[in-house]
Coordinates of C-alpha atoms in Angstrom, one line a residue:
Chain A
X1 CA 69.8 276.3 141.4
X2 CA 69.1 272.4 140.6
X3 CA 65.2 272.2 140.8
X4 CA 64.7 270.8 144.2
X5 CA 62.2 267.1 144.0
X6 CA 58.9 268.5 144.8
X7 CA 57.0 265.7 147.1
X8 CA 54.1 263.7 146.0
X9 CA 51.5 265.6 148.1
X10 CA 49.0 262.7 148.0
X11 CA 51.2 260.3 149.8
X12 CA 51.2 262.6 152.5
X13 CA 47.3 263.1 152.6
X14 CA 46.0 259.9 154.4
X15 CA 44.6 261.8 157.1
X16 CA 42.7 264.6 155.3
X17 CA 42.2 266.8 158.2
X18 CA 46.1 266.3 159.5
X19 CA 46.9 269.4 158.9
X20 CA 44.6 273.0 160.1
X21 CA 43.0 271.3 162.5
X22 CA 40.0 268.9 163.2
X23 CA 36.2 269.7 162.3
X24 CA 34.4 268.6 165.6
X25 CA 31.5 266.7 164.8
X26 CA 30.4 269.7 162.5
X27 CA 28.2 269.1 159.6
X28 CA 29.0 270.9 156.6
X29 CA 27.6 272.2 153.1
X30 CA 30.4 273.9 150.5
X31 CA 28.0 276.3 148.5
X32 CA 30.5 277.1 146.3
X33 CA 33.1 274.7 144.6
X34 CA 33.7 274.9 141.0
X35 CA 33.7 272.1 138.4
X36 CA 36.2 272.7 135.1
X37 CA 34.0 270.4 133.1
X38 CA 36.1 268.6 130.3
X39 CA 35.6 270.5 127.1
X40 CA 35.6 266.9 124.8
X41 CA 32.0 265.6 126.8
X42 CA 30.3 268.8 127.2
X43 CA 30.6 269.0 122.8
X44 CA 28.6 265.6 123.1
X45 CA 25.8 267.6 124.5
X46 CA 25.8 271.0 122.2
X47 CA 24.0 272.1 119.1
X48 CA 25.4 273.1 115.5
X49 CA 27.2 274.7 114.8
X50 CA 28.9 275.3 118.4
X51 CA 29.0 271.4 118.2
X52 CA 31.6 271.7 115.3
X53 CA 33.3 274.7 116.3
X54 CA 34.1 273.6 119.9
X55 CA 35.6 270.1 118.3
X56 CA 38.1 272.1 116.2
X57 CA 39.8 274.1 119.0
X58 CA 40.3 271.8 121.8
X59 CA 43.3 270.4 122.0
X60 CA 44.2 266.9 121.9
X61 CA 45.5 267.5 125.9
X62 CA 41.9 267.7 126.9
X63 CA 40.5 265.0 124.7
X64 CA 43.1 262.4 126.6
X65 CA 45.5 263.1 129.4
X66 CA 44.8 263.8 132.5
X67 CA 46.3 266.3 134.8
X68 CA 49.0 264.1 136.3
X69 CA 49.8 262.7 133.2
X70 CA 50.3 266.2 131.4
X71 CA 52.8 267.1 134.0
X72 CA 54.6 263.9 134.4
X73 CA 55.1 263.4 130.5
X74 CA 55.8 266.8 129.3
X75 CA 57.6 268.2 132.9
X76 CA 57.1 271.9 131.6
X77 CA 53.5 272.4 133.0
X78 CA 53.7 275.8 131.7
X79 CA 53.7 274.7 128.0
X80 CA 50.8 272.4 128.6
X81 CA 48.6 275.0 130.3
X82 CA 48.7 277.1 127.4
X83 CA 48.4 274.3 125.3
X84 CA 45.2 273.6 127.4
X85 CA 43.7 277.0 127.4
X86 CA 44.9 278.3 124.3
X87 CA 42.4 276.4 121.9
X88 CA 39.3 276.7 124.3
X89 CA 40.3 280.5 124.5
X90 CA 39.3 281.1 120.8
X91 CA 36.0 280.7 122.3
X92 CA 35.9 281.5 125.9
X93 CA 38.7 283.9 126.5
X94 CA 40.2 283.4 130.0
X95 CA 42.1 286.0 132.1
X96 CA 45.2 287.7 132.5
X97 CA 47.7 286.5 135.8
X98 CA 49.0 283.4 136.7
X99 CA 46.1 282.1 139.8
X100 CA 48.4 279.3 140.8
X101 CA 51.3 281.4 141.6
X102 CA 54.2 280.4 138.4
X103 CA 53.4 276.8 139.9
X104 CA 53.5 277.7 143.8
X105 CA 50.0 276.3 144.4
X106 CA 49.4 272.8 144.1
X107 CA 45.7 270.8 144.7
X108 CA 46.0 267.1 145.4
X109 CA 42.4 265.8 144.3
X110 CA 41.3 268.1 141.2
X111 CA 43.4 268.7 137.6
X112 CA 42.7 272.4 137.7
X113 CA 44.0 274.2 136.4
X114 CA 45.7 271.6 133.4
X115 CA 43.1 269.5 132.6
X116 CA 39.5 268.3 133.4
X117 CA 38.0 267.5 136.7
X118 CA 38.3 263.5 136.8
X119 CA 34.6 262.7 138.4
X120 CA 35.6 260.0 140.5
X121 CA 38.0 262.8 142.6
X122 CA 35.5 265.0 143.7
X123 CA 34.6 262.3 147.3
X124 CA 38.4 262.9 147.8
X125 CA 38.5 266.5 147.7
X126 CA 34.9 266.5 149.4
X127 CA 36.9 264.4 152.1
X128 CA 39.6 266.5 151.8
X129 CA 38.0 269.7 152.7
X130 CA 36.0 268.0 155.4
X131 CA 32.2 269.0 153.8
X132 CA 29.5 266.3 153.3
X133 CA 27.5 268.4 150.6
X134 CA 29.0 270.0 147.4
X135 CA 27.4 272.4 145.3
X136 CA 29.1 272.8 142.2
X137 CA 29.2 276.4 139.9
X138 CA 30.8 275.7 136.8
X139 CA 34.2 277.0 135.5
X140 CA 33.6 277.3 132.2
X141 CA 31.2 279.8 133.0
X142 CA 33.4 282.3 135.3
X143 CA 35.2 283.0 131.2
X144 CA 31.4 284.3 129.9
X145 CA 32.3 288.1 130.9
X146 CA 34.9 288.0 128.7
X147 CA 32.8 287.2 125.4
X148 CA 32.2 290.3 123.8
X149 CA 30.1 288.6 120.9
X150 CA 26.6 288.6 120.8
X151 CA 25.4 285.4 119.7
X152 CA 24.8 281.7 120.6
X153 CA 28.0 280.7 122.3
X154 CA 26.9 281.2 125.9
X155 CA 23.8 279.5 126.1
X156 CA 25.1 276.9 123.7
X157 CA 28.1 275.9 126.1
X158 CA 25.6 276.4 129.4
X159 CA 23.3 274.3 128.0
X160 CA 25.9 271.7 127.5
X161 CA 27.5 272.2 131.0
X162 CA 23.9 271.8 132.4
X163 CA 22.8 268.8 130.5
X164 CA 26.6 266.7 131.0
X165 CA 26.1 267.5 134.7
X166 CA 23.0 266.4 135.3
X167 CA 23.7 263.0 133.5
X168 CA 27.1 262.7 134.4
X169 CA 28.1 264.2 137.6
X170 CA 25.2 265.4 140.1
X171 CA 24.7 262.5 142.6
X172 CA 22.4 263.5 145.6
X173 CA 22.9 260.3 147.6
X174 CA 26.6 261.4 147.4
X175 CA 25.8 264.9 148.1
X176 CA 27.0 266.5 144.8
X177 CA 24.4 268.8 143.7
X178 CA 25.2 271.7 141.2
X179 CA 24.1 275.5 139.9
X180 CA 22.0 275.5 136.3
X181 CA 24.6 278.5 134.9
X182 CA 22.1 281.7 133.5
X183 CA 22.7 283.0 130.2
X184 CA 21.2 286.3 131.9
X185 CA 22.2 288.1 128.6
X186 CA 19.3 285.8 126.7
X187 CA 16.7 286.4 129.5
X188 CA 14.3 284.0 127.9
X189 CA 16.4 281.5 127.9
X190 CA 17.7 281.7 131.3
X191 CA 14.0 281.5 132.2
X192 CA 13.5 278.4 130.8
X193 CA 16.5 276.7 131.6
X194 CA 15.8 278.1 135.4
X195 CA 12.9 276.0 135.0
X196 CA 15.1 272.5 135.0
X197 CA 15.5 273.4 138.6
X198 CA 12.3 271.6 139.1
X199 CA 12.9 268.5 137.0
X200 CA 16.3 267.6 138.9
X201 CA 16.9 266.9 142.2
X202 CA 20.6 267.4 141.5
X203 CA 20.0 271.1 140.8
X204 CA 19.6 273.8 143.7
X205 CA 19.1 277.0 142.1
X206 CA 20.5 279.3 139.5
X207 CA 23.6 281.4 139.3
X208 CA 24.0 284.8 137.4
X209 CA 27.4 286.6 137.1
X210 CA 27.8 290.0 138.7
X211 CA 30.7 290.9 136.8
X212 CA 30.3 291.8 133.3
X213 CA 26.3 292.4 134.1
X214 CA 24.7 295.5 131.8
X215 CA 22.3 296.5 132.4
X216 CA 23.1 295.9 136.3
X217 CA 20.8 293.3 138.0
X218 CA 18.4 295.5 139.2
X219 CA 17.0 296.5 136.1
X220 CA 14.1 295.4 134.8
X221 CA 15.3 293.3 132.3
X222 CA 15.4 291.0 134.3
X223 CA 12.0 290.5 136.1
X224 CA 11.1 287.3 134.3
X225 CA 14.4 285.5 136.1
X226 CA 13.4 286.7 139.1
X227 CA 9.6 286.5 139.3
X228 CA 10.1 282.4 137.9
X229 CA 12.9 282.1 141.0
X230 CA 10.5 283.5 143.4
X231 CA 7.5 281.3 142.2
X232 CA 9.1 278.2 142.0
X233 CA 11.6 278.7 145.4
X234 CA 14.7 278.4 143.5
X235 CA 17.2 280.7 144.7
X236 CA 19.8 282.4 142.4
X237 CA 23.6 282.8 143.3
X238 CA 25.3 285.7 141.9
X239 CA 28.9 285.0 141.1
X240 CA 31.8 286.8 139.5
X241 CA 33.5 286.3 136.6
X242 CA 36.7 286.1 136.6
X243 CA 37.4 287.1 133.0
X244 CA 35.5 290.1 134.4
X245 CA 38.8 291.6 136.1
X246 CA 40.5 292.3 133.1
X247 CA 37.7 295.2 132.5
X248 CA 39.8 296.8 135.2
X249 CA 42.2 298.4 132.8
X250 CA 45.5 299.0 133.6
X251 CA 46.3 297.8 137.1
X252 CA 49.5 295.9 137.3
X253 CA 49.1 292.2 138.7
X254 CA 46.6 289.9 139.1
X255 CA 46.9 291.0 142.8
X256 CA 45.4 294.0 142.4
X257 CA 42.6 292.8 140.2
X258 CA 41.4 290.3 142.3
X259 CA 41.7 292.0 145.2
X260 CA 39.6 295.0 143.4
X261 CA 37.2 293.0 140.8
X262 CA 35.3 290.5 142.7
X263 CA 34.6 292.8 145.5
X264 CA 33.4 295.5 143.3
X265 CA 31.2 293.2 141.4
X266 CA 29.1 292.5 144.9
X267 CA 29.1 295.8 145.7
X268 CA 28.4 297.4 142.3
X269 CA 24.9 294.3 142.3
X270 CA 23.9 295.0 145.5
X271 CA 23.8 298.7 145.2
X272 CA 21.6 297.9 142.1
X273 CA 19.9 295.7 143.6
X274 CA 18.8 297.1 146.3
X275 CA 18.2 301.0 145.0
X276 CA 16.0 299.5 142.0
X277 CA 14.0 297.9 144.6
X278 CA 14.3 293.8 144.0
X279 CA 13.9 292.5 147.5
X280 CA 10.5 295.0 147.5
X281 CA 9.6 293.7 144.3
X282 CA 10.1 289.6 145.2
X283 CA 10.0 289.7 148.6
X284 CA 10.6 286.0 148.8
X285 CA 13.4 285.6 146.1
X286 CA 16.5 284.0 148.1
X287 CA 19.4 285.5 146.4
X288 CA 23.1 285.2 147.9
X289 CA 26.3 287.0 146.9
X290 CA 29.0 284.7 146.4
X291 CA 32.9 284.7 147.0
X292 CA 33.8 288.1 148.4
X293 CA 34.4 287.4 152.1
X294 CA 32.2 289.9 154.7
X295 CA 34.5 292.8 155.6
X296 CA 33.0 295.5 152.5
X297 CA 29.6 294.6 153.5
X298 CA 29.5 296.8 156.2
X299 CA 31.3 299.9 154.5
X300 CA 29.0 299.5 152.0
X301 CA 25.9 299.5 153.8
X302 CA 27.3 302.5 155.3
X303 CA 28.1 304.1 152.1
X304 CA 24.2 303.3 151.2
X305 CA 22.8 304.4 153.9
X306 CA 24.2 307.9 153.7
X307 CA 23.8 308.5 150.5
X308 CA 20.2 306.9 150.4
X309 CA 18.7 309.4 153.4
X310 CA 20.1 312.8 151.2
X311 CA 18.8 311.6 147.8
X312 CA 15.5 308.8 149.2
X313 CA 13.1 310.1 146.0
X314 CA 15.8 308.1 143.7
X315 CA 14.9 305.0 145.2
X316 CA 11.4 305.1 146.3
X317 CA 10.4 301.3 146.8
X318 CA 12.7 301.1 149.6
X319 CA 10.8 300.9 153.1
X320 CA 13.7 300.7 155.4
X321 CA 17.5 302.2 155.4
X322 CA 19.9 300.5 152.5
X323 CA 21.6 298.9 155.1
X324 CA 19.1 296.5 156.5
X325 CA 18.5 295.4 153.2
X326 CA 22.0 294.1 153.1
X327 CA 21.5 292.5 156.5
X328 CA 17.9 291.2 156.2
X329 CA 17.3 290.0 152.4
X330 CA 19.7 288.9 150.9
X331 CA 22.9 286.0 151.7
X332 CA 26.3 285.6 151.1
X333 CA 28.7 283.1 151.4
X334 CA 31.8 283.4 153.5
X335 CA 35.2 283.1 151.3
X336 CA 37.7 284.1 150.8
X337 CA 37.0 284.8 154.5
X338 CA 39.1 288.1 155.8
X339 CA 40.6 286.1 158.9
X340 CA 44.1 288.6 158.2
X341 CA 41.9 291.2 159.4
X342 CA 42.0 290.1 162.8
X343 CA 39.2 288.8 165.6
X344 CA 37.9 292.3 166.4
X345 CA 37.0 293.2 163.1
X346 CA 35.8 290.0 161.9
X347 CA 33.6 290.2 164.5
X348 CA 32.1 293.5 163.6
X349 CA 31.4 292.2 160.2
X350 CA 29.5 289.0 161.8
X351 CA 27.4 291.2 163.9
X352 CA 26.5 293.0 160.5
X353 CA 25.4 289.5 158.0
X354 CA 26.2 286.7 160.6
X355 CA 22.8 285.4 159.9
X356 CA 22.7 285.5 156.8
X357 CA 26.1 283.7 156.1
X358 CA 26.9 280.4 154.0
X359 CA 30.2 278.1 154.4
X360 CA 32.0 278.1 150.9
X361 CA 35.4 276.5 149.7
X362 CA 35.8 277.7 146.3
X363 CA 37.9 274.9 145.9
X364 CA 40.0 274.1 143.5
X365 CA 40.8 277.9 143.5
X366 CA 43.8 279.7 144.6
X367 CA 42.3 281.4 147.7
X368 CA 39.9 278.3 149.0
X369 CA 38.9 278.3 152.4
X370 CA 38.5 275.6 154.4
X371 CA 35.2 274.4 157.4
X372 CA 38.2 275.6 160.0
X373 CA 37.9 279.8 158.9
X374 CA 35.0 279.2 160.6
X375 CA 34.8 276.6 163.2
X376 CA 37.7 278.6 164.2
X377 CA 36.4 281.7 165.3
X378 CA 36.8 282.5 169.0
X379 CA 33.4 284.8 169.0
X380 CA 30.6 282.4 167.4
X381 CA 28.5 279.9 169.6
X382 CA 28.5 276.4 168.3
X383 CA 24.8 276.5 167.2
X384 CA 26.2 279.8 165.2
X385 CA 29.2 278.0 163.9
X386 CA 27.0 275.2 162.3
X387 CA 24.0 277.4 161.0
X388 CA 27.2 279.2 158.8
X389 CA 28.4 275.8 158.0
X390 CA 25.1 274.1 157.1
X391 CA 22.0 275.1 158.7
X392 CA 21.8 278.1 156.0
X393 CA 22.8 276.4 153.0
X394 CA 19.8 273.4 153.8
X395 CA 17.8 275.8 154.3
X396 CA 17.3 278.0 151.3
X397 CA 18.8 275.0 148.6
X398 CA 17.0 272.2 150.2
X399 CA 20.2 270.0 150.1
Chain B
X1 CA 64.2 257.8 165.2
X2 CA 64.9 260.1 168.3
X3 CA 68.6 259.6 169.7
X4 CA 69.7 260.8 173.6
X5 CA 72.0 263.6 173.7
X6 CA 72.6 265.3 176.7
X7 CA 69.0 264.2 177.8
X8 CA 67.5 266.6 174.7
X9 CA 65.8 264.4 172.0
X10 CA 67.2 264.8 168.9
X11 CA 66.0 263.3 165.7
X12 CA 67.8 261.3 163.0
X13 CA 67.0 262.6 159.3
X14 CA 69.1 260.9 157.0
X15 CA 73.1 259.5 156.3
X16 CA 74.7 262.5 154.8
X17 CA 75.2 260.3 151.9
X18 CA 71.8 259.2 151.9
X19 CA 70.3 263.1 151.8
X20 CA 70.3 265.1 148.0
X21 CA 71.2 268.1 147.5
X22 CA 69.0 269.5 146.2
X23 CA 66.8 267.6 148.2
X24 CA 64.0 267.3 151.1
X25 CA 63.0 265.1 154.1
X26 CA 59.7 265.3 156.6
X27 CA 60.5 264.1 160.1
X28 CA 58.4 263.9 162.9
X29 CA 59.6 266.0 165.9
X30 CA 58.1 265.7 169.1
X31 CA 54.4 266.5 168.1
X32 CA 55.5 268.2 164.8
X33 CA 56.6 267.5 161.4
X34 CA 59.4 269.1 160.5
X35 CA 60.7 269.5 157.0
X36 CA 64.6 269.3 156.7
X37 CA 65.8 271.0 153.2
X38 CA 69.7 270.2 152.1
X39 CA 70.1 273.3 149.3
X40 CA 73.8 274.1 147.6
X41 CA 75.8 272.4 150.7
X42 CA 73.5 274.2 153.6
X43 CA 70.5 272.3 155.9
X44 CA 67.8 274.5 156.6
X45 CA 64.8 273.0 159.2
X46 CA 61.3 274.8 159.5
X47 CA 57.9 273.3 160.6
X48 CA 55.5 271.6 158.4
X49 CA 52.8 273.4 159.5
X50 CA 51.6 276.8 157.3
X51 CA 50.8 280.0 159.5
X52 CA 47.9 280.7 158.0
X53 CA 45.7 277.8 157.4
X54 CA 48.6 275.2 159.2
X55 CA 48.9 273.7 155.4
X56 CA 52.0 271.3 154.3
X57 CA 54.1 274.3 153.8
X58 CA 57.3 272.2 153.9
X59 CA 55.7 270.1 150.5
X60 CA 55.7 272.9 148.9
X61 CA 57.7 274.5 146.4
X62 CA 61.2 275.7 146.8
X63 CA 62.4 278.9 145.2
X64 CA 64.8 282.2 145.7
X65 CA 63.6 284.9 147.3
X66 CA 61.9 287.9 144.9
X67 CA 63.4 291.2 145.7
X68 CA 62.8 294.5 144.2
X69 CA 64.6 298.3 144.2
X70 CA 61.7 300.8 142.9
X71 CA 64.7 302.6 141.2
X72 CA 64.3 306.2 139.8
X73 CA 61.1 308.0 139.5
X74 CA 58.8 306.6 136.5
X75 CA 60.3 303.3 136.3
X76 CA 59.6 299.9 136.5
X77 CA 61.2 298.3 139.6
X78 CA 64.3 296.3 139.1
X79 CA 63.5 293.0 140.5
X80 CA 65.6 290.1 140.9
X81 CA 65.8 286.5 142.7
X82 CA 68.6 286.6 145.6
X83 CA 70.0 283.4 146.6
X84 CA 68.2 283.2 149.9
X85 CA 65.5 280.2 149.7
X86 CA 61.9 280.7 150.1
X87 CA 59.2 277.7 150.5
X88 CA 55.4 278.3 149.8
X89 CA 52.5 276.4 151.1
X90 CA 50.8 274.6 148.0
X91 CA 47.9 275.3 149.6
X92 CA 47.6 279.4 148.9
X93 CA 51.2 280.4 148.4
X94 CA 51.9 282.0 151.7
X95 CA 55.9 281.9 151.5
X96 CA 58.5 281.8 154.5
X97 CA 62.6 282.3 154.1
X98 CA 63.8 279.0 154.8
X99 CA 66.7 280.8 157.2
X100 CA 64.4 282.7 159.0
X101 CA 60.8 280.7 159.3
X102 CA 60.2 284.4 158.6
X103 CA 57.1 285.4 155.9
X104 CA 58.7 287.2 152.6
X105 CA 56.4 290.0 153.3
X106 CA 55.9 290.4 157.5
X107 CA 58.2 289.6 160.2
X108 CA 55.4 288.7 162.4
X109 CA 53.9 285.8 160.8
X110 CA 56.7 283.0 160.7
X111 CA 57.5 278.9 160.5
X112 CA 59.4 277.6 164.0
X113 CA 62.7 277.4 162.9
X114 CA 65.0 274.0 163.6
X115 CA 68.4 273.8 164.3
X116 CA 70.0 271.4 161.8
X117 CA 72.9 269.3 163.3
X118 CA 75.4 266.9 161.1
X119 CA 77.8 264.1 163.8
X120 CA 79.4 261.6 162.1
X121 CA 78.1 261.6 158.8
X122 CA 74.4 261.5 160.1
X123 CA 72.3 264.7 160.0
X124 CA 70.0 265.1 163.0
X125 CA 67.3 268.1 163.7
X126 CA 67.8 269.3 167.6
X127 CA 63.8 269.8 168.8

């Protein structure tokens, strides 16, 4: 069949909220939208001999065109994607699966996945989505589970991510704020670049990945992240990786990775977490799960709780069941939000962490949600509806 | 435009000579947008509003359906695109059968289907 003339999306997106509904009057912070950085300003900003390495591999398609351009002057985006990724990959490998569906899924104000985020787009998709605060977790980072070496690339590049952010794209007054990225595997660096938290208004807190984490983040290992968080009141997100999912050896699609790896990665922390004692230990540390919807929170505190009352000398800080550990100290944010479940169930899981719940987009990604998952929910009050949307998020990030 | 016809408001799309084939117009139908599709000689007409998140499914791509036999015991499946056309919402890929409004996967989660209409050389969607 003739390819049939795909429409130009953005003349058809003067009224951002035309379509799925209007947001009410709600105000709204996204605590998790991710920034793909462009690889030829964030070598600016590294050391040696990263610095040199970095300016070898990239493409010329990152140094100069920009997304629409890449797809309008070559027409085979395919070819250009792996054009794009397959320099940068030398470095930071990226994952197996197609996200965007052999070309299905489309996103009108970012170049992900073909190229850079253009700056001057984020307000668009901001107004897109319908959120008046954006916090921004890098993309370049969600690759770092799948570097096996051990030696100065991750720090090197988060560094660099950190530092171009902060001078080129944080902007309070326009309510994009970003995450400092954790090389957790370099615990005294993660400390000190936690500690940048404090010098920039731009930055809310740190994030740590979940997937790809050994030892698991309950050990002790990493104390000094957590006892700096806790002094300072900068909470930590913990975020997969999505280079993580191809540790899940042997599954068949990209379907059944994703739906298994992210999830897993929660779980797999929190059990850590929580059995090793953190929220005992730093009582006040704010941390919140990101990016695996609510409905395996409550089987899992389930799961906890049963196993917890046969075998309780294993995990001897704990002074309450596993379960209302999950419901009373720690966050999570609310995408991809399970709304094929159903009311009824959904419901169940809100009674479980309702309180403790944070808006997110995830936008540019495959699987974003947008304010509606939740302003549409038949069983939340509007005062419930907005502390999801906002009233959490300003609370423990101070945006 | 919306024409009289029997005292039901139909719409006017295009001049058959004016619509591609391949090819794609949105049309605003009563309250709705409607996307009309002309694909190998046939009009299909499904809403412009995604099931799941009410997206610009009709902007979206247009394919053949994926189908698959799981064949004998130990084997891959055989899969192969049919010549029935599917759309998917840009947004996060849900797909619909363009005949049917019908999801690829679930009968119970569909696009309002049209009925397409060509008089005179103009093509009009019935609401």
């Amino acid at each position: 069949m003739a390819e049939i003339p795909t429409i130009d999306l953005e003349a058809h997106a003067s009224e951002p909220l035309s379509y799925g509904g209007e947001l009410d009057g709600y105000t709204v912070v996204d605590t998790d939208a991710h920034f793909l950085a462009p690889a030829k300003d964030l070598v600016e900003y590294m050391d040696e001999p990263w610095r040199t390495r970095a300016s070898q591999v990239i493409p010329d398609v990152w140094r100069e065109a920009s997304a629409r351009e890449a797809r309008t002057s070559d027409g085979r985006l395919g070819r250009i994607r792996r054009a794009a990724y397959g320099g940068l990959s030398a470095i930071l490998p990226g994952t197996t699966g197609d996200r965007q569906q052999w070309g299905k899924v489309i996103r009108e104000h970012s170049a992900y996945p073909d190229a850079a985020q253009e700056v001057s787009k984020l307000p668009d998709a901001m107004e897109f989505l319908g959120v008046d605060t954006s916090i921004q977790i890098s993309h370049f980072m969600l690759n770092a589970a799948g570097v096996g070496a051990d030696d100065g690339r991750i720090p090197t590049f988060f560094r660099a991510y950190t530092q171009y952010m902060i001078e080129e794209v944080l902007d309070p007054d326009r309510g994009i704020y970003g995450f400092v990225p954790l090389p957790q595997d370099h615990v005294d660096l993660a400390v000190e670049m936690l500690s940048w938290v404090e010098d920039h208004e731009g930055l809310v807190g740190g994030v740590m990945l979940t997937a790809g984490a050994v030892p698991p983040l309950g050990n002790r290992k990493y104390d000094p992240i957590y006892e700096l968080a806790e002094d300072l009141d900068v909470p930590l997100a913990l975020h997969t990786s999505g280079s993580g999912l191809d540790s899940l050896q042997g599954f068949g699609s990209f379907l059944e990775t994703h739906t298994l790896g992210f999830m897993q990665n929660n779980q797999s922390q929190l059990v850590s977490m929580v059995f090793q004692g953190v929220p005992e230990r730093y009582p006040d540390l704010d941390v919140v799960f990101v990016e695996s919807g609510v409905a395996y929170l409550p089987a899992l505190g389930a799961r906890m709780d049963e196993e917890w009352l046969k075998r309780t000398e294993e995990a001897p800080l704990l002074e309450k069941r596993p379960s209302e550990y999950l419901r009373e100290d720690f966050y999570y944010t609310s995408q991809p939000l399970e709304t094929a479940a159903g009311t009824a169930h959904l419901e169940h899981c809100f009674e479980f962490v309702g309180d403790r719940l944070m808006y997110a987009s995830d936008y540019p990604h495959w699987d974003f949600d947008r304010p509606t998952t939740i302003t549409n929910l038949p069983f939340l009050s509007r005062a419930e509806k907005q502390r999801i949307l906002a009233g959490n998020a300003q609370e423990v990030f101070g945006v | 435009m919306s024409e009289r016809d029997g005292g039901a408001a139909r719409v006017r799309v295009a001049t058959e000579s004016e619509f591609d084939d391949p090819g794609r117009e949105i049309v605003t139908v009563g309250d709705a947008e409607v996307g009309v599709f002309l694909i190998d000689g046939a009009y299909y007409a499904v809403r412009n509003q995604c099931a799941h998140e009410g997206g610009p499914v009709c902007m979206g791509e247009v394919r053949n359906e994926l189908e698959a036999d799981p064949g004998e015991a130990g084997s891959l499946p055989t899969e192969a695109f049919t010549g029935a056309k599917t759309v998917s919402c840009p947004w996060h890929g849900y797909t619909y059968r363009l005949e049917t409004g019908e999801h690829v996967g679930v009968d119970d989660v569909a696009l309002q289907t049209y009925e397409v209409v060509v008089e005179d050389g103009v093509v009009y969607v019935e609401p």
